[in-house]
mmCIF file of C-alpha atoms in Angstrom:
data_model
loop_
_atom_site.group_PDB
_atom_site.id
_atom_site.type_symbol
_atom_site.label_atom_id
_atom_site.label_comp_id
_atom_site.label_asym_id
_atom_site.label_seq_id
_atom_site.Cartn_x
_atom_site.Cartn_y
_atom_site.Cartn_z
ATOM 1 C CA UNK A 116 61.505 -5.655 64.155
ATOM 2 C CA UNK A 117 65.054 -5.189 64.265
ATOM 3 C CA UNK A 118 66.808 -2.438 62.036
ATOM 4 C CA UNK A 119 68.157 -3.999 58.701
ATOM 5 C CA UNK A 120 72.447 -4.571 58.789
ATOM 6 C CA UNK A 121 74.589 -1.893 57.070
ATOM 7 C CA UNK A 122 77.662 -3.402 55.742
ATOM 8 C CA UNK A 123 80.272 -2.145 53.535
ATOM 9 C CA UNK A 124 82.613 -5.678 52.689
ATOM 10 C CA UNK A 125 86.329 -4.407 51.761
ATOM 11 C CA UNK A 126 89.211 -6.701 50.174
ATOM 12 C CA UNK A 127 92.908 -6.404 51.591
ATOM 13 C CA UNK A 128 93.348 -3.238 49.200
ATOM 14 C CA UNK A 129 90.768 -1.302 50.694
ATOM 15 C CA UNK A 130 88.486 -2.060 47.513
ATOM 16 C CA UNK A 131 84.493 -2.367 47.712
ATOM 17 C CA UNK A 132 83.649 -6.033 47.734
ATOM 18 C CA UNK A 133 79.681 -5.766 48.502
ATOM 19 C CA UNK A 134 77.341 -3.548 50.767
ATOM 20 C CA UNK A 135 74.083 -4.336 51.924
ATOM 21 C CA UNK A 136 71.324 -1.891 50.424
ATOM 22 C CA UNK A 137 70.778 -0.360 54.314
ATOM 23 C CA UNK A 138 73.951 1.253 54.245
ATOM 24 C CA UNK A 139 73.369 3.242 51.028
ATOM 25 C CA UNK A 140 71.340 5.704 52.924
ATOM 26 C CA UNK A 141 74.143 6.282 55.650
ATOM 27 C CA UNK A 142 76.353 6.243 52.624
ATOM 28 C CA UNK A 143 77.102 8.069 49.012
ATOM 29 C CA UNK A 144 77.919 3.922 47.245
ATOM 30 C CA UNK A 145 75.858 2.640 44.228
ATOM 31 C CA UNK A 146 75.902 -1.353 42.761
ATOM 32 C CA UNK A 147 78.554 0.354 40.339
ATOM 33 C CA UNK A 148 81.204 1.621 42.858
ATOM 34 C CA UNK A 149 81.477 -2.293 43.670
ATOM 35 C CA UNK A 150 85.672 -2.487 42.776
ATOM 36 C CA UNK A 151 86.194 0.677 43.224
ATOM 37 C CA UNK A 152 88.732 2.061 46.237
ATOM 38 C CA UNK A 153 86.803 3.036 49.757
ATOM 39 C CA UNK A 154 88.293 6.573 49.825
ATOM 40 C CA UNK A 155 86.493 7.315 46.454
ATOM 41 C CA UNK A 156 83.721 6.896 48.086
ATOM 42 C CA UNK A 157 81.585 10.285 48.825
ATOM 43 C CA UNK A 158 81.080 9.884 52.411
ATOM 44 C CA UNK A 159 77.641 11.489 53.907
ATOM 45 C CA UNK A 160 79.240 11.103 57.853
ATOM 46 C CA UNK A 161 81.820 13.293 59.920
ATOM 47 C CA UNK A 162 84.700 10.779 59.737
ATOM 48 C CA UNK A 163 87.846 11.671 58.114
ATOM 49 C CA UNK A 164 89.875 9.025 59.642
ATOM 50 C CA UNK A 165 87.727 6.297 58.191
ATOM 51 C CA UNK A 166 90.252 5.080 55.304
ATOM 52 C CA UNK A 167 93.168 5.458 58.104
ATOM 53 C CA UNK A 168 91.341 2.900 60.750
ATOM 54 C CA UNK A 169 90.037 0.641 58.355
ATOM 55 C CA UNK A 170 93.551 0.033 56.922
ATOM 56 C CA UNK A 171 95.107 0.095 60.401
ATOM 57 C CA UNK A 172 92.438 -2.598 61.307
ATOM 58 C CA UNK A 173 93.578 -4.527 57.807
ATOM 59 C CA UNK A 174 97.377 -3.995 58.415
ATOM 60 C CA UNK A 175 96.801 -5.004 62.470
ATOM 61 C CA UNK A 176 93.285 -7.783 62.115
ATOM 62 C CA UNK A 177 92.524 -5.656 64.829
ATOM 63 C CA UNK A 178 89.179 -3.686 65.373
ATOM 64 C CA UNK A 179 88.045 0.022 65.639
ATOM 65 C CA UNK A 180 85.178 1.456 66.832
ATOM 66 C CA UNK A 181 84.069 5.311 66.731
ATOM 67 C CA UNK A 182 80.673 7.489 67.175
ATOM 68 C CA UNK A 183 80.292 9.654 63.983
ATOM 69 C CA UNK A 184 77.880 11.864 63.033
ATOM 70 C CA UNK A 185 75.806 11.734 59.685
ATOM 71 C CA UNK A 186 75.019 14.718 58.023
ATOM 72 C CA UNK A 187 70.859 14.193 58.790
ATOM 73 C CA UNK A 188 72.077 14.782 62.530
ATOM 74 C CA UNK A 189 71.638 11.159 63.272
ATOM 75 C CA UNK A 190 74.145 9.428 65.320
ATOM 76 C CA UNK A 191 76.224 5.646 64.085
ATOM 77 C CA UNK A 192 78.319 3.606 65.974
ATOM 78 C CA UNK A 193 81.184 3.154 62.973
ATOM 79 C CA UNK A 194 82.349 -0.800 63.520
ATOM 80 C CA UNK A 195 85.570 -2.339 61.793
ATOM 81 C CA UNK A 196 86.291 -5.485 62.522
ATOM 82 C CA UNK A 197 88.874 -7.906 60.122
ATOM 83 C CA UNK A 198 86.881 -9.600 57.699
ATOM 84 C CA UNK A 199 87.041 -13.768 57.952
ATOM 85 C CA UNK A 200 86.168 -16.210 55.188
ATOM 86 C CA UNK A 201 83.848 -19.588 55.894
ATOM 87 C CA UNK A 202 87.165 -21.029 55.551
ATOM 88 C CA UNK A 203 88.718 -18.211 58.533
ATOM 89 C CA UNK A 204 91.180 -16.670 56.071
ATOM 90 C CA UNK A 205 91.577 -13.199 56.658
ATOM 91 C CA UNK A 206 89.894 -11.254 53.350
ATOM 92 C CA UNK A 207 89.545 -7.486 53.914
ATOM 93 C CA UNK A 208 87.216 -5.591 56.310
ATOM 94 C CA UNK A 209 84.006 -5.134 57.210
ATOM 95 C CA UNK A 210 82.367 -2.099 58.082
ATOM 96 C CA UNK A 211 79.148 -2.101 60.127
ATOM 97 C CA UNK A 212 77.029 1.264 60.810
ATOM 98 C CA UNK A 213 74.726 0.904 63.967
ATOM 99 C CA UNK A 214 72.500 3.865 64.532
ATOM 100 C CA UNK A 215 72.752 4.971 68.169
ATOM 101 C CA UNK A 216 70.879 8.443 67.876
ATOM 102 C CA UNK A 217 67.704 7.170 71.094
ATOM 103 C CA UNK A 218 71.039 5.876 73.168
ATOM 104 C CA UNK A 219 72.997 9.371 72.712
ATOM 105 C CA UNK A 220 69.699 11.573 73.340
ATOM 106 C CA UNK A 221 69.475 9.199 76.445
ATOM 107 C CA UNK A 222 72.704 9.306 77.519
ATOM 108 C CA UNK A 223 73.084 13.478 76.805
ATOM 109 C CA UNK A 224 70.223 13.907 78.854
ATOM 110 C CA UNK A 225 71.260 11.889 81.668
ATOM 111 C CA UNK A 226 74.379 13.937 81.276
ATOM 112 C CA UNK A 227 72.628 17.251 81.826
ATOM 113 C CA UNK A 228 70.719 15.862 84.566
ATOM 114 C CA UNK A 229 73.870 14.977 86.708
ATOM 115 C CA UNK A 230 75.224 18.353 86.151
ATOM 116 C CA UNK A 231 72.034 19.878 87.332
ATOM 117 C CA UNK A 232 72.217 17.633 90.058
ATOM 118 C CA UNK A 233 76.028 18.509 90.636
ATOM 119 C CA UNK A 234 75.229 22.353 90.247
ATOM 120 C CA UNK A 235 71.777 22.033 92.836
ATOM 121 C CA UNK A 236 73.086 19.400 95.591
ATOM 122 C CA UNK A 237 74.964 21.991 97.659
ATOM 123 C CA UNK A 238 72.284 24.685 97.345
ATOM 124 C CA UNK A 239 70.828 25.939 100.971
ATOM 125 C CA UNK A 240 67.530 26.278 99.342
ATOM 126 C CA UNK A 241 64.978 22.793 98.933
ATOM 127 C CA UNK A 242 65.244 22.119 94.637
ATOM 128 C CA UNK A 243 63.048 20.131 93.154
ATOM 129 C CA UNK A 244 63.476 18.536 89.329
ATOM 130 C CA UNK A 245 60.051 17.069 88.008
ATOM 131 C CA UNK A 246 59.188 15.880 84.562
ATOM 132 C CA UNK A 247 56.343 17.327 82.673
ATOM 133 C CA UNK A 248 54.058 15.039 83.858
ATOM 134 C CA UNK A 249 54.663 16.253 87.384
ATOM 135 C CA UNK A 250 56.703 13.408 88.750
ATOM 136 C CA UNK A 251 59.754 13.784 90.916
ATOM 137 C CA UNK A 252 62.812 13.247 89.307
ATOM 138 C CA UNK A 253 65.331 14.505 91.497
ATOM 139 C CA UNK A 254 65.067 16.226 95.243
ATOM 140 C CA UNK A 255 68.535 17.803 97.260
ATOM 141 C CA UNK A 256 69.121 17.394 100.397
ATOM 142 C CA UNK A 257 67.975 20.902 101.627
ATOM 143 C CA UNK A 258 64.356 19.856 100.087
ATOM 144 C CA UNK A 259 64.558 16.029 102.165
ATOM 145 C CA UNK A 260 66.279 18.060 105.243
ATOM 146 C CA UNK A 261 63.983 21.418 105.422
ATOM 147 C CA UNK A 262 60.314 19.085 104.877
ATOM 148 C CA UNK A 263 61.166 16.162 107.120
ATOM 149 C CA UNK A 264 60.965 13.057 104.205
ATOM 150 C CA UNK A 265 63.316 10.442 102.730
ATOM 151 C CA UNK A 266 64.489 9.774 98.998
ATOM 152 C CA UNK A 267 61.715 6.964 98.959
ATOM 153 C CA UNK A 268 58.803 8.717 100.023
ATOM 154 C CA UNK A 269 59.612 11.274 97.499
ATOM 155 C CA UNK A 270 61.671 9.925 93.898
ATOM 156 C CA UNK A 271 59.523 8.903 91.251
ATOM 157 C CA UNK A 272 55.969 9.810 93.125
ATOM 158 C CA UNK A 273 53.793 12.910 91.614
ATOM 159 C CA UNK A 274 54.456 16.067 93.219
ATOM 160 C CA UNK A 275 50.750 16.369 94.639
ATOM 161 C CA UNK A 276 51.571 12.799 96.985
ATOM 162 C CA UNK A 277 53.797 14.077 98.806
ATOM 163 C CA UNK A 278 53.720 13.676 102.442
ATOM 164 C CA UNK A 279 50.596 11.472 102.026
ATOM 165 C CA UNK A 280 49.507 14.188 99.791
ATOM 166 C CA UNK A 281 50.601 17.069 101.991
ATOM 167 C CA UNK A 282 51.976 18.885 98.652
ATOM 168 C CA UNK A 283 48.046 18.880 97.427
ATOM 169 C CA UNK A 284 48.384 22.889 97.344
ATOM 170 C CA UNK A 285 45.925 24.590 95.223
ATOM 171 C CA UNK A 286 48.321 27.662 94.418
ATOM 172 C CA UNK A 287 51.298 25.286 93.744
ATOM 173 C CA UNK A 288 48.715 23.045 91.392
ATOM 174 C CA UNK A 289 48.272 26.676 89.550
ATOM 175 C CA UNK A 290 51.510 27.268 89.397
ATOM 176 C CA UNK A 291 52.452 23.838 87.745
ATOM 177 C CA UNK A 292 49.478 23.579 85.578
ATOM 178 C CA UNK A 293 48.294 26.545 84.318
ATOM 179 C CA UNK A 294 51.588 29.289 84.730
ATOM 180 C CA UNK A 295 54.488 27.291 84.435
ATOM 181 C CA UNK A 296 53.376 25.884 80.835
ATOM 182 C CA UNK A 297 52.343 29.211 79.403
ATOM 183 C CA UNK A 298 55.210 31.497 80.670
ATOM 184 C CA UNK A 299 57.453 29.146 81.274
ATOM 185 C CA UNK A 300 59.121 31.010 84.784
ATOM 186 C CA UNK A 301 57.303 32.394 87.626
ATOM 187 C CA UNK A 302 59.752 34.079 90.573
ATOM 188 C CA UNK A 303 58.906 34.858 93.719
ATOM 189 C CA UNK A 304 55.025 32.889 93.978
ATOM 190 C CA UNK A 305 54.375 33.342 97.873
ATOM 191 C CA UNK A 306 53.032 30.381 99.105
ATOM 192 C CA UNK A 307 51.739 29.428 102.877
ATOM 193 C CA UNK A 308 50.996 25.832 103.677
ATOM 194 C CA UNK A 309 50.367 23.703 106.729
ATOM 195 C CA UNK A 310 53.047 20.771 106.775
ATOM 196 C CA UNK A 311 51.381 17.636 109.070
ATOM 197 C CA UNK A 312 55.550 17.219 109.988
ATOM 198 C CA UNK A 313 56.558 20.546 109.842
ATOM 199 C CA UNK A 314 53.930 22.445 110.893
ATOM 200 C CA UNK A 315 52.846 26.189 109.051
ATOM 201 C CA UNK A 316 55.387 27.553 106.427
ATOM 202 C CA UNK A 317 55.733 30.283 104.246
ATOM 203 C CA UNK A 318 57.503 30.126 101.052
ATOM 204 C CA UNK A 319 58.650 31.612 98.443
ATOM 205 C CA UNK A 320 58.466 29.767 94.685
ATOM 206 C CA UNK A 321 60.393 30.003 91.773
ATOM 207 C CA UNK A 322 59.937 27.812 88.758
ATOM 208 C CA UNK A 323 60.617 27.477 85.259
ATOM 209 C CA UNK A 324 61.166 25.205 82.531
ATOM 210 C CA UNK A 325 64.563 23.907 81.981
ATOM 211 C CA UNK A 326 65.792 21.940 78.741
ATOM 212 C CA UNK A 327 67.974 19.447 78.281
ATOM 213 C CA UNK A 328 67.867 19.183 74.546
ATOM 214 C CA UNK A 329 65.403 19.692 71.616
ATOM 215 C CA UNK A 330 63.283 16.913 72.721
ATOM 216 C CA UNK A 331 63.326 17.096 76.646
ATOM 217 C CA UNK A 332 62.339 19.453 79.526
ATOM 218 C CA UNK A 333 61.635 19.498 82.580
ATOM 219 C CA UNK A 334 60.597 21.801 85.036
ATOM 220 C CA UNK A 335 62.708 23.540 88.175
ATOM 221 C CA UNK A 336 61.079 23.976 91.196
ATOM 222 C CA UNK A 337 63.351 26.115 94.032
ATOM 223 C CA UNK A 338 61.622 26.889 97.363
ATOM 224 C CA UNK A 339 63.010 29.744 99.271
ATOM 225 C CA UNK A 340 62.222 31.682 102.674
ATOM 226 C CA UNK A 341 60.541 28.711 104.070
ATOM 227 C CA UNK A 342 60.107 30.171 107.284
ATOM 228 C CA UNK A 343 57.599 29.135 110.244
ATOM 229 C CA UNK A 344 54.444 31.258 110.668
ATOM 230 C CA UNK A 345 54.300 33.132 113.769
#
């Protein structure tokens, strides 16, 4: 069920013509401040210029749109747009308050996760990025280069399938399931595993949890000293 509209209507002075009830929660205005001037208005979001770009939009019957912040911590997209009559005269303003709060978590994290992606690339040691449920969400190249696979047989599969479930390691199962969720980091795990591409390895693990924002983490799986056993 979509989220009910919430509309301030303003006449060519700027003056409060009508609001839905919606907006009254993003929004200090009352069935009494109906006449009375927008900038009298006790304002519950982060956006000074609001008088300003609703008058330029007026002044211009252009439109304005801005991201503000409301004091709960959720997240609008601010919308003025000239305001048109059923007969298409030009009356005022209306101003439209969208909450975008899921889009900007999305859109932060996704954020973060290029710049971990930017930072981890380069890196001579194999990275993996997996969510808490264990799927790969992000390999670099050293990881595809130093174990033999492709970006297909790896992105978006669990951790455990693998190589046709060559990363089935009981120690790295521990590591995931039982140490990384209590302590969060674990450095230097020694490891030794035999690869069906690769052959024997030894390695070296180093995970931890890594968060994105309040909501979201992940975990950060670097593999070092892979080296062949003798």
């Amino acid at each position: 069920m979509p989220a009910p509209r919430s509309r301030i209507f303003l006449d060519n002075s700027l003056s409060i013509k009508g609001f839905t009830p919606a907006v009254s929660e993003i929004v200090n205005i009352i069935q009494s401040d109906i006449g009375r001037p927008l900038r009298d208005i006790s304002s519950r979001i982060d956006y000074p210029d609001l008088v300003t770009d609703v008058k330029k939009v007026v002044d211009e019957l252009s439109t304005k749109e801005r991201t503000v912040k409301h004091e709960s911590g959720r997240w609008y997209l601010a919308k003025i747009l000239p305001y048109r009559t059923r007969d298409n005269v030009i009356d005022g303003a209306v101003l439209t308050f969208v909450d975008v709060t899921d889009q900007r978590k999305v859109d932060e994290e996704l954020g973060s996760i290029r710049i971990c992606q930017g930072i981890v690339e380069n890196m001579p040691e194999p990275v993996l990025l997996l969510r808490k449920d264990l799927i790969v969400e992000y390999a670099n190249k050293a990881f595809y280069e130093t174990f033999d696979v492709l970006a297909k047989e790896t992105l978006g599969r669990m951790v455990y399938d693998l190589g046709n479930g060559q990363w089935n390691i009981p120690k790295l199962k521990h590591v995931l399931e039982t140490v990384i969720p209590e302590k969060r980091e674990l450095l230097h795990y020694h490891v030794e595993h035999d690869f069906e591409r690769i052959g024997t390895r030894r390695m070296i693990l180093n995970a931890n949890m890594v968060s994105f924002d309040e909501m979201t983490e992940k975990i950060l799986l670097t593999i070092s000293d892979v080296t062949r056993r003798k």
